[in-house]
């Protein structure tokens, strides 16, 4: 975030104090789904709640160096990791809808959805994380970099390698 | 992998600079690169079909945030301030010396006594508050009443003249005479004798006529004697041990005299069926003057397979299995507690289950008396110490 934007956001926030309920309304869905894809539906609500409670306590320390969304997702990632360690959880399988009859659906019809799910699970944690964050949760490279705490170039590289691995797995599947 | 290949995904995502984009555009004339780009695009669109999990728990989160915010003022810094204030108040009450009561005049004392909540610590305050009001009775009547009341609740120290509250003398609990007579000698009991005469016989008391407490008395026991004379002779104790041993057919294995000839050590061998009653009888009869150690098998084996076995429940479930079960239940409880329930019914049900398992573990861990074969010989060691 550039300095003028940062200061504008800061001024805006300082003039109208951040209402936590407004933040929850705006970002709950993203945070909940982010958690559900890492710890499963059974735990997602708990972790999302913990995320917002932590955020409420730490809101004064938010340094405006990233977007509020990536800051919240970062907290959620930590909460998820803590729970995964504590409960020895495994990330749930991500499911995909069957290809539709639309043009884009016909284009990617060669991709078997079960195989895609399996290929995604077979990726390393690092690659899987960036793919899910970018392709499914819609975070930008910079946001992913802020959440995971790596340079943006590394995000780019990881995504590219993850896509090459996915493509290879799926092509192998098609060839039988 | 070349830099161009690395940029292919970023090209699709629009994360390249204009110069980098131009470069990738030029490389797309290569059929393989174009195919790769197409596959990447297909993959991207396939990812958009990911099933979105239904969102739940937003209201609950809102409520949790509101609850956190609604912490009362006294629950934070205020509570600490309140604690300090109370502590200072108590310290002040303890440290500030008492007022000089001698300086108070009789009417002042009277008005103090008149005040319903008068205390000895703050007489002046109550002197002020006891001032007569407009709708109060006349000052003379008040003064007379107050005087009477003051005399009833206050008295003056005979030497210093200092007023103090009248406190009735503290008396001990009433003594039950029957309780004192519990230890009356057996001789005090009325005895009867048979008197013949007049063609028949009748039973007459020899001593005094039966008292109302007759029949409630019990005869002296050796324990009572020991309470009275403070000890029992070694000879007496040896006799007790030997008579009990004879009664239970215990055979003497060894008899040793202890240091300064004040104690004796016996080893008896007794059959299994008699062992427990023999030991119980010895313990009851010797009381503090002897110790009885039960009971190794007479064949010398100090352990048996039963002793070595892991503790089990009555239905032979090993305790460590139960402990594992308990651990799993406790873990499930933690999980349940983190979930959102309208009522805590599942947790309560689990608690009942946990209590039941705990009880079973405690039961299994209790030392159980080893089953003894009726004819198995057991060793009983007795030590007596007399005066």
XYZ file of C-alpha atoms in Angstrom:
563
model
C 0.000 0.000 0.000
C 1.510 3.343 -1.019
C 2.097 6.024 1.617
C -0.611 8.462 0.429
C -3.217 5.673 0.337
C -2.045 4.450 3.734
C -2.426 7.859 5.278
C -5.793 8.327 3.586
C -7.001 5.028 5.025
C -5.580 5.971 8.417
C -7.328 9.329 8.344
C -10.551 7.710 7.276
C -10.344 5.144 10.064
C -9.378 7.702 12.660
C -12.243 9.994 11.751
C -14.789 7.179 11.814
C -13.667 4.660 14.398
C -13.607 1.101 13.117
C -16.708 -0.731 14.127
C -15.867 -4.354 14.671
C -19.358 -5.407 13.688
C -18.896 -3.689 10.315
C -15.603 -5.486 9.836
C -17.227 -8.814 10.668
C -20.074 -8.173 8.239
C -17.652 -7.363 5.458
C -15.002 -10.015 5.973
C -16.637 -12.903 7.809
C -17.407 -14.831 4.652
C -13.824 -14.695 3.390
C -12.380 -15.600 6.785
C -14.870 -18.402 7.385
C -14.272 -20.014 3.988
C -10.538 -19.613 4.384
C -10.776 -21.489 7.712
C -13.192 -24.107 6.375
C -10.720 -25.024 3.619
C -7.959 -25.554 6.166
C -9.575 -27.046 9.251
C -12.903 -28.256 7.874
C -16.462 -27.101 8.412
C -16.647 -28.497 11.956
C -13.991 -26.126 13.227
C -14.343 -23.207 10.834
C -16.872 -21.206 12.885
C -14.768 -21.513 16.027
C -11.579 -20.466 14.300
C -13.308 -17.590 12.500
C -14.681 -16.372 15.815
C -11.262 -16.590 17.424
C -9.848 -14.677 14.479
C -12.228 -11.766 14.988
C -11.768 -11.773 18.750
C -8.011 -11.589 18.229
C -8.502 -8.870 15.661
C -10.642 -6.872 18.076
C -7.891 -7.015 20.671
C -5.160 -6.186 18.159
C -6.979 -3.599 16.061
C -5.004 -0.745 17.585
C -1.803 -2.410 16.451
C -2.923 -2.735 12.840
C -0.184 -0.868 10.978
C -1.974 -0.323 7.646
C 0.880 -2.058 5.853
C -1.558 -4.414 4.179
C -5.251 -4.550 3.470
C -7.580 -5.310 6.348
C -8.630 -8.476 4.519
C -5.108 -9.872 4.288
C -4.459 -8.881 7.903
C -7.538 -10.845 8.993
C -6.652 -13.769 6.750
C -3.154 -13.741 8.281
C -4.631 -14.006 11.775
C -6.966 -16.756 10.557
C -4.008 -18.656 9.089
C -2.241 -18.566 12.464
C -5.361 -19.722 14.282
C -5.793 -22.552 11.770
C -2.170 -23.629 12.136
C -2.459 -23.647 15.926
C -5.589 -25.778 15.782
C -4.123 -28.140 13.176
C -1.106 -28.688 15.435
C -3.228 -29.138 18.520
C -5.841 -31.426 16.992
C -3.639 -33.044 14.349
C -6.149 -32.134 11.663
C -5.737 -32.676 7.941
C -6.948 -30.181 5.352
C -10.296 -31.283 3.945
C -10.588 -32.214 0.274
C -11.708 -29.338 -1.901
C -14.575 -30.359 -4.137
C -15.452 -28.977 -7.547
C -18.697 -28.736 -9.448
C -19.070 -30.653 -12.696
C -18.252 -28.614 -15.834
C -21.287 -26.737 -17.139
C -22.493 -26.479 -20.736
C -21.171 -22.945 -21.169
C -18.241 -22.138 -23.449
C -15.734 -22.003 -20.604
C -17.200 -25.221 -19.214
C -16.669 -26.979 -22.541
C -13.140 -25.630 -22.717
C -12.017 -27.117 -19.426
C -14.026 -30.314 -19.810
C -10.808 -32.272 -20.213
C -10.078 -31.594 -16.538
C -11.608 -34.307 -14.422
C -12.870 -32.642 -11.227
C -12.078 -35.589 -8.960
C -8.615 -35.768 -10.456
C -8.167 -32.038 -9.934
C -9.132 -32.417 -6.299
C -6.691 -35.269 -5.918
C -3.920 -33.371 -7.711
C -4.451 -30.360 -5.487
C -4.176 -32.537 -2.390
C -1.000 -34.080 -3.741
C 0.728 -30.686 -3.926
C 3.125 -29.649 -1.211
C 1.598 -27.483 1.554
C 3.442 -24.407 0.258
C 2.145 -24.827 -3.290
C -1.334 -25.810 -2.218
C -1.627 -22.759 0.034
C -0.791 -20.268 -2.686
C -3.026 -21.975 -5.252
C -6.019 -22.019 -2.884
C -5.426 -18.437 -1.785
C -5.074 -17.114 -5.296
C -7.384 -19.249 -7.403
C -10.173 -20.007 -4.939
C -10.037 -17.258 -2.334
C -9.100 -14.567 -4.837
C -6.183 -12.962 -2.964
C -3.697 -10.987 -5.042
C 0.015 -11.799 -5.123
C 0.762 -8.945 -2.715
C -1.930 -10.045 -0.311
C -0.657 -13.626 -0.328
C 2.863 -12.322 0.253
C 1.618 -10.319 3.252
C -0.352 -13.237 4.684
C 2.408 -15.825 4.393
C 5.231 -13.387 4.957
C 7.219 -14.095 1.788
C 8.264 -11.841 -1.120
C 5.788 -11.351 -3.919
C 8.245 -12.902 -6.397
C 8.223 -16.127 -4.379
C 4.432 -16.224 -4.578
C 4.697 -15.871 -8.373
C 7.240 -18.667 -8.585
C 5.287 -21.011 -6.289
C 2.099 -20.484 -8.242
C 3.805 -21.195 -11.526
C 5.402 -24.398 -10.250
C 2.142 -25.503 -8.672
C 0.345 -25.030 -11.998
C 2.981 -27.010 -13.868
C 2.598 -29.870 -11.370
C -1.181 -29.765 -11.591
C -1.139 -29.728 -15.368
C 1.227 -32.698 -15.450
C -0.917 -34.711 -13.029
C -4.087 -33.994 -14.981
C -2.547 -34.709 -18.391
C -1.250 -38.026 -17.036
C -4.764 -38.758 -15.818
C -6.229 -38.015 -19.272
C -3.666 -40.253 -20.972
C -4.625 -42.971 -18.528
C 12.957 -23.269 -16.232
C 13.347 -19.943 -18.005
C 12.213 -16.550 -16.766
C 9.673 -16.484 -19.650
C 8.039 -19.683 -18.413
C 7.873 -18.275 -14.930
C 6.037 -15.261 -16.252
C 3.364 -17.300 -18.027
C 1.142 -17.717 -14.984
C 1.738 -14.133 -13.892
C 0.849 -13.090 -17.464
C -2.511 -14.790 -17.089
C -3.064 -13.115 -13.741
C -2.204 -9.680 -15.096
C 0.648 -9.304 -12.650
C 3.296 -8.359 -15.220
C 4.601 -4.980 -16.282
C 3.836 -3.826 -19.807
C 7.328 -4.735 -21.010
C 7.059 -8.247 -19.566
C 3.625 -8.677 -21.126
C 4.954 -7.715 -24.575
C 7.718 -10.273 -24.191
C 5.274 -13.053 -23.324
C 2.999 -12.048 -26.184
C 5.894 -12.476 -28.603
C 6.718 -15.933 -27.231
C 3.158 -17.130 -27.761
C 3.930 -17.817 -31.425
C 5.606 -20.961 -30.088
C 2.936 -23.684 -30.202
C 4.093 -25.381 -26.968
C 4.020 -22.128 -25.021
C 0.571 -21.349 -26.433
C -0.690 -24.809 -25.431
C 0.726 -24.389 -21.951
C -0.968 -21.029 -21.617
C -4.274 -22.567 -22.740
C -3.954 -25.387 -20.190
C -3.226 -22.866 -17.462
C -6.293 -20.888 -18.453
C -8.436 -24.053 -18.361
C -7.079 -24.880 -14.952
C -7.890 -21.398 -13.737
C -11.473 -21.662 -14.948
C -11.774 -25.127 -13.389
C -10.744 -23.670 -10.047
C -13.620 -21.242 -10.274
C -15.996 -24.215 -9.989
C -14.758 -25.009 -6.488
C -17.653 -25.680 -4.143
C -18.001 -22.817 -1.662
C -18.648 -24.038 1.869
C -21.840 -22.559 3.344
C -21.029 -19.768 5.794
C -22.148 -20.312 9.395
C -21.685 -18.718 12.784
C -21.573 -15.009 11.921
C -24.222 -14.066 14.511
C -22.403 -16.099 17.105
C -19.183 -14.234 16.373
C -21.007 -10.911 16.606
C -22.436 -11.916 19.979
C -19.024 -13.006 21.219
C -17.548 -9.644 20.207
C -20.339 -7.740 21.934
C -19.932 -9.831 25.093
C -16.206 -9.099 25.116
C -16.873 -5.393 24.737
C -19.479 -5.315 27.469
C -17.024 -5.991 30.276
C -18.227 -3.887 33.233
C -15.962 -1.085 34.452
C -15.392 -2.770 37.790
C -14.164 -5.901 36.038
C -11.085 -4.160 34.696
C -9.048 -1.416 36.303
C -12.016 -0.462 38.501
C -11.962 -3.805 40.246
C -8.327 -3.381 41.217
C -8.993 0.148 42.493
C -11.907 -1.198 44.532
C -9.725 -3.956 45.991
C -7.038 -1.458 47.018
C -9.656 0.831 48.571
C -11.142 -2.015 50.619
C -7.681 -3.131 51.745
C -6.813 0.430 52.809
C -10.114 0.759 54.652
C -9.514 -2.440 56.608
C -5.923 -1.418 57.363
C -7.174 1.963 58.567
C -9.706 0.383 60.907
C -7.028 -1.813 62.397
C -4.381 0.876 62.758
C -6.347 3.916 63.979
C -6.319 3.873 67.839
C -9.619 3.757 69.754
C -11.225 7.024 70.825
C -10.801 8.258 74.370
C -14.043 7.065 75.858
C -13.372 8.629 79.235
C -13.890 12.046 77.753
C -17.523 11.257 76.925
C -20.142 12.546 79.314
C -22.990 10.382 80.575
C -25.605 11.983 78.240
C -23.270 11.415 75.311
C -22.976 7.748 76.219
C -26.727 7.603 76.568
C -27.325 9.065 73.157
C -24.828 6.636 71.711
C -26.724 3.767 73.192
C -29.956 5.214 71.864
C -28.730 5.005 68.340
C -29.788 1.648 66.934
C -26.519 0.991 65.188
C -24.154 2.492 67.726
C -20.736 0.985 67.735
C -17.831 1.367 70.082
C -15.561 2.498 67.260
C -17.247 5.751 66.290
C -19.127 7.251 69.188
C -18.893 10.862 67.998
C -20.595 10.116 64.705
C -23.502 8.595 66.469
C -23.637 11.358 69.018
C -24.332 13.730 66.151
C -26.861 11.512 64.459
C -28.693 10.943 67.716
C -29.724 14.598 67.923
C -33.496 14.989 68.501
C -35.661 15.837 65.507
C -38.830 17.907 65.330
C -41.265 15.006 65.323
C -39.333 13.118 67.970
C -40.640 12.819 71.550
C -39.635 15.536 74.039
C -35.970 15.734 74.902
C -36.623 14.857 78.552
C -38.437 11.635 77.659
C -35.765 10.724 75.122
C -33.077 11.410 77.679
C -34.721 9.180 80.291
C -35.267 6.355 77.820
C -31.774 6.682 76.506
C -30.358 6.608 80.004
C -32.190 3.377 80.736
C -31.111 1.836 77.444
C -27.523 2.892 77.971
C -27.449 1.248 81.352
C -28.883 -1.918 79.912
C -26.286 -2.269 77.147
C -23.251 -0.469 78.561
C -21.342 -0.846 81.756
C -18.382 1.072 83.102
C -15.104 -0.445 84.044
C -14.879 -0.504 87.842
C -11.354 0.947 87.934
C -11.056 3.220 84.902
C -14.718 4.121 84.524
C -14.405 3.412 80.788
C -17.734 2.390 79.244
C -17.943 -0.989 77.536
C -20.626 -3.249 76.147
C -22.120 -5.719 78.579
C -21.101 -9.177 77.508
C -22.570 -12.184 79.338
C -20.022 -14.596 80.778
C -19.077 -17.327 78.402
C -20.125 -20.714 79.703
C -19.012 -24.129 78.577
C -21.419 -26.611 76.990
C -23.774 -28.390 79.405
C -22.340 -31.619 80.753
C -24.362 -34.767 80.234
C -24.223 -36.758 83.493
C -24.967 -40.011 81.668
C -21.893 -39.472 79.568
C -19.736 -39.193 82.683
C -21.214 -42.386 84.062
C -20.313 -44.339 80.903
C -17.123 -45.449 82.579
C -18.666 -46.510 85.874
C -17.199 -49.733 87.204
C -18.945 -52.974 86.472
C -19.191 -53.538 90.240
C -21.582 -50.596 90.465
C -24.153 -52.525 88.475
C -26.975 -53.970 90.460
C -26.526 -57.718 90.951
C -29.287 -60.068 91.863
C -29.486 -63.008 94.212
C -32.023 -65.740 94.572
C -33.887 -65.833 97.880
C -35.729 -68.945 98.957
C -38.609 -68.864 101.366
C -42.367 -69.161 101.718
C -42.430 -72.265 99.516
C -40.852 -70.492 96.605
C -37.955 -68.379 95.505
C -37.618 -64.818 94.296
C -34.821 -62.751 92.777
C -33.625 -59.803 94.841
C -31.019 -57.196 94.070
C -27.925 -57.449 96.231
C -26.796 -53.859 95.980
C -28.694 -50.634 95.656
C -32.031 -50.659 93.848
C -31.726 -50.430 90.023
C -31.165 -46.863 88.942
C -32.685 -45.298 85.809
C -29.366 -45.734 84.025
C -29.079 -49.410 84.833
C -28.785 -51.427 81.659
C -27.227 -48.536 79.825
C -23.870 -49.154 81.443
C -21.276 -51.347 79.900
C -18.601 -53.302 81.706
C -14.957 -52.242 81.699
C -12.926 -53.336 78.727
C -9.121 -53.639 78.663
C -9.072 -50.428 76.654
C -10.803 -48.595 79.520
C -8.241 -49.936 81.935
C -5.460 -48.666 79.757
C -7.089 -45.230 79.682
C -7.149 -45.197 83.451
C -3.769 -46.584 84.412
C -1.949 -45.367 81.290
C -0.478 -48.744 80.308
C -0.739 -52.495 80.438
C 1.775 -54.944 81.731
C 3.721 -57.050 79.260
C 2.635 -60.253 80.987
C -0.995 -59.339 80.596
C -0.482 -58.605 76.887
C 1.366 -61.885 76.345
C -1.525 -63.716 77.968
C -3.996 -61.956 75.715
C -1.998 -62.894 72.589
C -1.593 -66.497 73.655
C -5.248 -66.956 74.540
C -6.337 -65.529 71.187
C -3.815 -67.714 69.367
C -5.193 -70.750 71.149
C -8.733 -69.748 70.264
C -7.858 -69.534 66.550
C -5.543 -72.558 66.556
C -2.539 -70.546 65.546
C 0.726 -72.352 66.110
C 3.642 -70.437 67.552
C 6.635 -70.374 65.216
C 8.904 -68.163 67.294
C 8.824 -65.909 70.341
C 11.481 -63.238 70.915
C 11.974 -60.801 73.763
C 12.652 -57.235 72.678
C 15.020 -54.647 74.084
C 14.806 -53.861 77.864
C 12.326 -56.724 78.142
C 9.405 -54.389 77.520
C 8.302 -55.887 74.224
C 7.793 -59.306 72.760
C 7.698 -60.472 69.190
C 5.654 -63.511 68.166
C 5.389 -65.286 64.852
C 2.335 -67.465 64.393
C 1.310 -69.760 61.615
C -2.407 -70.032 61.068
C -4.606 -71.639 58.438
C -6.047 -69.305 55.805
C -9.659 -69.458 56.910
C -8.677 -68.402 60.439
C -6.095 -65.803 59.467
C -8.326 -62.765 59.011
C -10.453 -63.224 62.151
C -7.289 -63.975 64.138
C -5.665 -60.748 62.984
C -8.821 -58.723 63.589
C -9.206 -60.102 67.103
C -5.548 -59.385 67.930
C -5.781 -55.836 66.673
C -8.970 -55.185 68.613
C -7.626 -56.657 71.826
C -4.151 -55.162 71.792
C -5.082 -51.727 70.567
C -2.158 -49.340 70.869
C -0.057 -51.835 72.797
C 0.637 -54.136 69.904
C 1.129 -54.273 66.190
C -0.029 -57.114 63.997
C 1.380 -57.762 60.560
C -0.626 -59.866 58.231
C 0.382 -62.086 56.377
C 2.791 -63.805 54.085
C 2.079 -67.279 52.826
C 3.661 -69.747 55.187
C 5.625 -71.381 52.386
C 7.807 -68.278 52.241
C 6.760 -67.011 48.827
C 6.226 -63.328 49.357
C 4.606 -62.714 46.011
C 2.078 -64.516 43.948
C 0.846 -64.142 40.417
C -2.067 -62.174 41.804
C 0.250 -59.633 43.355
C 2.162 -59.143 40.135
C -0.858 -58.814 37.893
C -1.957 -55.390 36.666
C -4.942 -54.084 38.589
C -8.207 -54.929 36.897
C -11.856 -54.234 37.476
C -14.231 -56.896 38.719
C -14.977 -57.828 35.108
C -11.239 -58.078 34.330
C -10.795 -54.847 32.355
C -7.233 -53.573 32.916
C -7.075 -50.185 34.596
C -4.754 -48.719 31.991
C -7.406 -49.382 29.355
C -9.909 -47.508 31.474
C -7.434 -44.676 31.889
C -7.060 -44.449 28.113
C -10.819 -44.362 27.813
C -10.925 -41.573 30.383
C -8.338 -39.590 28.464
C -10.325 -39.954 25.238
C -13.484 -38.850 27.018
C -11.739 -35.796 28.420
C -10.480 -34.891 24.965
C -13.991 -35.257 23.578
C -15.209 -32.975 26.338
C -12.813 -30.232 25.277
C -14.067 -30.573 21.718
C -17.664 -30.399 22.871
C -16.996 -27.333 24.961
C -15.724 -25.429 21.973
C -18.880 -26.125 20.027
C -21.988 -24.059 20.237
C -24.901 -25.652 21.995
C -28.230 -24.293 23.001
C -27.827 -26.131 26.280
C -24.897 -28.028 27.700
C -26.678 -31.388 27.516
C -23.993 -33.269 25.552
C -21.333 -32.035 27.971
C -23.421 -33.044 30.965
C -23.966 -36.511 29.525
C -20.260 -36.839 28.896
C -19.516 -35.707 32.452
C -21.690 -38.517 33.801
C -19.783 -40.971 31.648
C -16.459 -39.559 32.847
C -17.534 -39.850 36.486
C -18.530 -43.491 35.956
C -15.151 -44.353 34.437
C -13.332 -42.524 37.246
C -15.302 -44.521 39.800
C -14.409 -47.787 38.079
C -10.731 -46.847 38.047
C -10.799 -45.954 41.745
C -12.582 -49.214 42.510
C -10.035 -51.242 40.583
C -7.113 -49.502 42.246
C -8.371 -50.233 45.740
C -6.175 -52.861 47.382
C -8.142 -56.043 47.276
C -7.570 -58.834 49.779
C -6.012 -61.745 48.076
C -8.242 -64.770 48.001
C -6.779 -67.345 50.360
C -7.261 -71.026 50.050
C -8.922 -72.307 53.257
C -6.043 -74.646 54.055
C -3.231 -72.354 53.020
C -0.975 -71.519 55.967
C -0.310 -67.873 56.617
C 2.169 -66.120 58.827
C 1.062 -63.521 61.345
C 3.615 -61.422 63.201
C 2.657 -59.835 66.508
C 4.644 -57.312 68.535
C 3.442 -56.281 71.983
C 4.885 -53.506 74.134
C 3.950 -53.354 77.802
C 4.769 -51.190 80.747
